[in-house]
Short mmCIF file of C-alpha atoms and ligand atoms in Angstrom, two decimals:
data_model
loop_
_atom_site.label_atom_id
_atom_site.label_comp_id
_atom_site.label_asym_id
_atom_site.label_seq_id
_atom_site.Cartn_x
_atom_site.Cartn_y
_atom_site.Cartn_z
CA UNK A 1449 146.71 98.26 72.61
CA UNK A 1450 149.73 96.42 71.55
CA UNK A 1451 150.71 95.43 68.29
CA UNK A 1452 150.18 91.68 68.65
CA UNK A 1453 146.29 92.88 69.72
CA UNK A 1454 146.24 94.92 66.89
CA UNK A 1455 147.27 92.29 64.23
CA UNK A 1456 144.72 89.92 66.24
CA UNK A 1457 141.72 92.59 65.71
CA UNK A 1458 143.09 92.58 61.72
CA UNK A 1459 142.77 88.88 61.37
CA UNK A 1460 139.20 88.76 63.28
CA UNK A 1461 137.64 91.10 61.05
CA UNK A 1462 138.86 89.68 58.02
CA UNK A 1463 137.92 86.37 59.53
CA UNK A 1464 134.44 87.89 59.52
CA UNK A 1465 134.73 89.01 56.06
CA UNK A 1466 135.92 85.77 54.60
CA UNK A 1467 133.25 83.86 56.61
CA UNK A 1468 130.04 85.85 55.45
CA UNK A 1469 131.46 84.83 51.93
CA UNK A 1470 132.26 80.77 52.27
CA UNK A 1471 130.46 78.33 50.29
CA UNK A 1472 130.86 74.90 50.82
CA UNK A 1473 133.62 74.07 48.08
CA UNK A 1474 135.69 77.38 49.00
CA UNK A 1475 139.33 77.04 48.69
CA UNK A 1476 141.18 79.97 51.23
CA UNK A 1477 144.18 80.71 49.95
CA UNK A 1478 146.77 81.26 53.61
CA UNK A 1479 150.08 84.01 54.16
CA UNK A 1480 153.19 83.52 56.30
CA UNK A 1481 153.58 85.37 59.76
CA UNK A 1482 152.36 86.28 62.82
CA UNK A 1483 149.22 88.41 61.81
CA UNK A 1484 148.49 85.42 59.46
CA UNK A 1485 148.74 83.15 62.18
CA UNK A 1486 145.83 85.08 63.81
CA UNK A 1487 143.86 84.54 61.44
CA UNK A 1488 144.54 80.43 60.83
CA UNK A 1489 143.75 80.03 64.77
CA UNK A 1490 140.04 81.98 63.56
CA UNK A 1491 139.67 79.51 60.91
CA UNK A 1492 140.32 76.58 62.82
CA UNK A 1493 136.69 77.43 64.38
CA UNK A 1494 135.14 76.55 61.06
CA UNK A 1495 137.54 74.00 59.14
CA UNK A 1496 134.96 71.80 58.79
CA UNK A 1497 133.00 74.50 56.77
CA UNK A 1498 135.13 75.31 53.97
CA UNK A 1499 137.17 72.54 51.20
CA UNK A 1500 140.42 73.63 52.19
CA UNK A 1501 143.42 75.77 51.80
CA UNK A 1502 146.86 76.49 49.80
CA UNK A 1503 149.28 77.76 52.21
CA UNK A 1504 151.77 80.05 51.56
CA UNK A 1505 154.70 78.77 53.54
CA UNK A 1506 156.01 74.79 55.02
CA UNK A 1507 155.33 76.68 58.13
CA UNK A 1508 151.47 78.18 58.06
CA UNK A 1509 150.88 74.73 56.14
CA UNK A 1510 152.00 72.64 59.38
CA UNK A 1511 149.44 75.46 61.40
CA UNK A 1512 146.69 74.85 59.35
CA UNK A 1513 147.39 70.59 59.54
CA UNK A 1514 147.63 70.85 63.47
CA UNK A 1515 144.30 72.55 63.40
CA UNK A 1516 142.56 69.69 61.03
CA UNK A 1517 142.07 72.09 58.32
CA UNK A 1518 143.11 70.72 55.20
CA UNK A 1519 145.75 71.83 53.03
CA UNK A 1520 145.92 71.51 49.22
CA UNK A 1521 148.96 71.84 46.60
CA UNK A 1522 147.62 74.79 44.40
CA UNK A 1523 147.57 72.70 41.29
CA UNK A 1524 145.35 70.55 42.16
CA UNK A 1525 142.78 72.97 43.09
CA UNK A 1526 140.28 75.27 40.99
CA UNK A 1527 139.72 78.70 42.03
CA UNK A 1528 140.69 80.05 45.45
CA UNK A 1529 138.30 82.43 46.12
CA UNK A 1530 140.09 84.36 48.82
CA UNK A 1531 143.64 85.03 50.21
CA UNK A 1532 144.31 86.65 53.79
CA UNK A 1533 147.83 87.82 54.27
CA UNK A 1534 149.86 90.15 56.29
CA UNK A 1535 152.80 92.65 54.96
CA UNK A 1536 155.52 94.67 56.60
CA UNK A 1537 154.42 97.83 54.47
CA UNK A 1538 151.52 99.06 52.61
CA UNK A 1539 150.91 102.54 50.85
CA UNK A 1540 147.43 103.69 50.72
CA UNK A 1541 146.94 102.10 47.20
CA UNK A 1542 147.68 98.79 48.85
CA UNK A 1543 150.82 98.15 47.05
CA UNK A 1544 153.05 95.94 49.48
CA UNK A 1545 156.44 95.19 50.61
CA UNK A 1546 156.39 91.49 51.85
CA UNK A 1547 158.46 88.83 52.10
CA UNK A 1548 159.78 89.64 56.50
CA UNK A 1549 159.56 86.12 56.44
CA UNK A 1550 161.20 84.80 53.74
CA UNK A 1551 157.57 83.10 51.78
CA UNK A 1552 157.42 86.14 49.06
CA UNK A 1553 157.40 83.64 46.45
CA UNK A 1554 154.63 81.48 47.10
CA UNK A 1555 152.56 84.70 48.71
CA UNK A 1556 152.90 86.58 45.41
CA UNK A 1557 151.89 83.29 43.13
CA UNK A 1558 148.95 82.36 45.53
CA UNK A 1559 147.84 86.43 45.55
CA UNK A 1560 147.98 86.31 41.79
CA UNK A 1561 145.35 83.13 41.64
CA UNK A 1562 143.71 84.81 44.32
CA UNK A 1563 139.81 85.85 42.81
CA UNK A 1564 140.03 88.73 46.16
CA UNK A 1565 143.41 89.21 48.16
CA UNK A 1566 142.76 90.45 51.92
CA UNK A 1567 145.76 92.09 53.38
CA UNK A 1568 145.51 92.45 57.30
CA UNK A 1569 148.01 94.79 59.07
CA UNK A 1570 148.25 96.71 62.03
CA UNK A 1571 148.56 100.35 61.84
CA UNK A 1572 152.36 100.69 62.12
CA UNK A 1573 152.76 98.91 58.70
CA UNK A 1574 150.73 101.99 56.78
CA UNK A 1575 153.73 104.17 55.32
CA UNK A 1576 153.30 106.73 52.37
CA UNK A 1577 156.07 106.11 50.50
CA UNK A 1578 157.15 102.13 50.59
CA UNK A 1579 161.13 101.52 51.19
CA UNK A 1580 162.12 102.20 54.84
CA UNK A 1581 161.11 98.76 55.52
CA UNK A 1582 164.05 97.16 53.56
CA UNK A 1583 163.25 95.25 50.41
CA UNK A 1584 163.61 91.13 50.17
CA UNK A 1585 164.13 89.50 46.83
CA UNK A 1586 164.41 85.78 46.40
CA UNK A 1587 167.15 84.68 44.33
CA UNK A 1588 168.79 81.93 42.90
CA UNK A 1589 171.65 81.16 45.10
CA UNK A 1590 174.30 81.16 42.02
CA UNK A 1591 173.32 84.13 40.93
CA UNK A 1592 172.65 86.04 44.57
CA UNK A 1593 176.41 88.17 43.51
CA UNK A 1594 175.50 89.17 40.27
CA UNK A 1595 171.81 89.78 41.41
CA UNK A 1596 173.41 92.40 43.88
CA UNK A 1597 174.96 94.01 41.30
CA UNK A 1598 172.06 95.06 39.29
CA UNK A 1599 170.45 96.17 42.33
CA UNK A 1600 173.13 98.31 43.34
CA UNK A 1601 172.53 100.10 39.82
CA UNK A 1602 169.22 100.77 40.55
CA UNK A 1603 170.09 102.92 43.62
CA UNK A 1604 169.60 100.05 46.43
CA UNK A 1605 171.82 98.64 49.02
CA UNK A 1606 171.49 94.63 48.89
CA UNK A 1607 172.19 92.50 52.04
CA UNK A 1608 172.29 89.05 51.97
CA UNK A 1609 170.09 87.71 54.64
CA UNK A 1610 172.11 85.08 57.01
CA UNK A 1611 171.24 81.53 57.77
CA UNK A 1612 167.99 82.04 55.58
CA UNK A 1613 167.08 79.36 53.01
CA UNK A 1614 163.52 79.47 51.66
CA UNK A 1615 161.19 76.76 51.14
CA UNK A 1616 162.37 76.78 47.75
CA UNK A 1617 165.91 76.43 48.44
CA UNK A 1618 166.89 79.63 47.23
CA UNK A 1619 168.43 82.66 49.41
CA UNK A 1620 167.14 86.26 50.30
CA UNK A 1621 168.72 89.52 49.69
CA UNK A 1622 166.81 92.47 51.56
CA UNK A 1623 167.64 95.97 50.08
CA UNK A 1624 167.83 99.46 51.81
CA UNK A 1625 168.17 102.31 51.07
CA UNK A 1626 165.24 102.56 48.73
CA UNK A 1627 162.39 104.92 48.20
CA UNK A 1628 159.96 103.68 45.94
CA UNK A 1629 158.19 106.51 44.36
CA UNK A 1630 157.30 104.12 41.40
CA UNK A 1631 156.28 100.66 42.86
CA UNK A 1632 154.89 99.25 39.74
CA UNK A 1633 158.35 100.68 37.21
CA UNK A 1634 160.67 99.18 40.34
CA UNK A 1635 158.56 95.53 40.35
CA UNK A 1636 159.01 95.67 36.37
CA UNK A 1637 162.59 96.47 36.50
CA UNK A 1638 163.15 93.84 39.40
CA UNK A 1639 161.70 91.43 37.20
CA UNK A 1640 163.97 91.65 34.31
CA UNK A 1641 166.92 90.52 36.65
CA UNK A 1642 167.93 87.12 35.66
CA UNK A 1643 168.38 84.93 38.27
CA UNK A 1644 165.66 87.14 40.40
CA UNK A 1645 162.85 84.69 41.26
CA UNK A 1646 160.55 87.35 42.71
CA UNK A 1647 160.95 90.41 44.58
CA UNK A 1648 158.50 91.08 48.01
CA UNK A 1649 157.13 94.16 45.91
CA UNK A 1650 153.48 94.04 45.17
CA UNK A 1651 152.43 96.57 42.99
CA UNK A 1652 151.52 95.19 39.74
CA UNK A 1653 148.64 92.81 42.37
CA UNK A 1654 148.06 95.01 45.01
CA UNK A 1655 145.92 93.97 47.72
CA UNK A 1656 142.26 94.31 47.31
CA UNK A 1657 141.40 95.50 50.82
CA UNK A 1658 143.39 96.02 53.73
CA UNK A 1659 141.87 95.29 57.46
CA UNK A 1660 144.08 97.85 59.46
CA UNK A 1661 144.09 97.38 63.62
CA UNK A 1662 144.65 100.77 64.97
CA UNK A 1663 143.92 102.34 68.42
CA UNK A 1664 140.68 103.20 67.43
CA UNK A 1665 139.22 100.08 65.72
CA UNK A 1666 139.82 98.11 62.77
CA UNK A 1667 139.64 100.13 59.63
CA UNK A 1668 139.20 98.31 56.24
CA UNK A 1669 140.56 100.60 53.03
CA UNK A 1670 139.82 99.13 49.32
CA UNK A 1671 141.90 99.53 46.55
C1 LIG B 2079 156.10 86.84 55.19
C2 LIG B 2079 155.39 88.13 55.01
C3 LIG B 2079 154.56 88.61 56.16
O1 LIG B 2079 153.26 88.79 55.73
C4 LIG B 2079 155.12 89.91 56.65
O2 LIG B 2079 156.50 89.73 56.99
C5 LIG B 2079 154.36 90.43 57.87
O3 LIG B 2079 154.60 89.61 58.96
P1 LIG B 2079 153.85 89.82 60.34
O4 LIG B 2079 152.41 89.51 60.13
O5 LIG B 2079 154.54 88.85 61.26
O6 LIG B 2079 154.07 91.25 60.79
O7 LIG B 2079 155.44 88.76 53.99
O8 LIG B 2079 156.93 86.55 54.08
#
């Protein structure tokens, strides 16, 4: 099965998931990226079922709008009660590396007002140790140089990522060259850089459960 197929069986069963779940007033929090998408094109069959959503990204927001679902700003809203979003690497505690396309920032503040967070993957992205997939971090773009630095101390090779501004107007730096035997001490020590707005590592709010497409089926692993 490809991997597009495989991200597609992901998003169904989640779908599923979220669906036996909704109430009336349920606010569905969205991710950024193609295994995302899936699962906005399996909403669309039941917009008019749920209150809305907070997206993630400018780009899953426009998605969701073309399908008539609606689409709230997250402070106006209460409690959303679900989010469903890919990654580019999960361990088998469901810490993450995210942030392939550039929305880490919003994903990590909608996954920490997230009641449940649904991570849906294909198989590929299920690594023991997280780091070969390299590392983004959003920073300010003043501080992007001096940002490096401090990540070259703590053993990683920062590269800024080209013609890449994020929703918030700020600029991406992935790093290689890490192996991150700590996730949750490497997220802490990330945070403490000034000028860091958020780094794609989510340790210290893993995912919930993870909806993995593999050759065999769609396996769902809980944190
Ligand atoms: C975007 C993300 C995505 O969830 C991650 O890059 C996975 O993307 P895809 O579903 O296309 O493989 O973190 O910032």
């Amino acid at each position: 099965m490809s991997q597009d197929n495989l991200k597609k069986a992901a998003a169904r069963q989640a779908f599923e998931y979220v669906e036996s779940l909704l109430e009336n007033d349920s606010i569905v929090g969205i991710g950024t990226g193609s295994t995302a998408n899936f699962f906005i094109k399996e909403l669309g069959a039941i917009a008019q079922k749920i209150e809305g959503t907070v997206a993630s990204s400018e780009e899953s927001a426009k998605r969701l709008k073309e399908l008539n679902i609606p689409v709230f700003d997250l402070n106006s809203v209460g409690e959303v009660f679900v989010y469903v979003d890919g990654a580019d690497e999960s361990n088998e505690y469901l810490q993450l590396i995210k942030g392939g396309g550039a929305a880490l920032t919003r994903e990590k503040i909608i996954a920490a007002a997230a009641t449940e967070f649904l991570c849906i993957a294909d198989e590929s992205k299920l690594v023991s140790i997280l780091g070969t997939f390299p590392l983004p971090v959003e920073v300010i773009p003043m501080a992007r140089s001096y940002v490096g630095r401090q990540i070259v101390k703590l053993g990683g090779d920062p590269v800024f990522r080209e013609n890449c501004v994020t929703d918030n107007g700020n600029h991406i730096l992935d790093i290689f060259n890490l192996e991150i035997l700590d996730p949750r001490k490497l997220e802490n020590e990330l945070n403490q850089i000034t000028g860091l707005v958020t780094s794609g590592l989510f340790a210290k709010r893993p995912a919930d459960r993870l909806f993995l497409g593999t050759a065999t089926g769609v396996k769902t692993i809980e944190s």
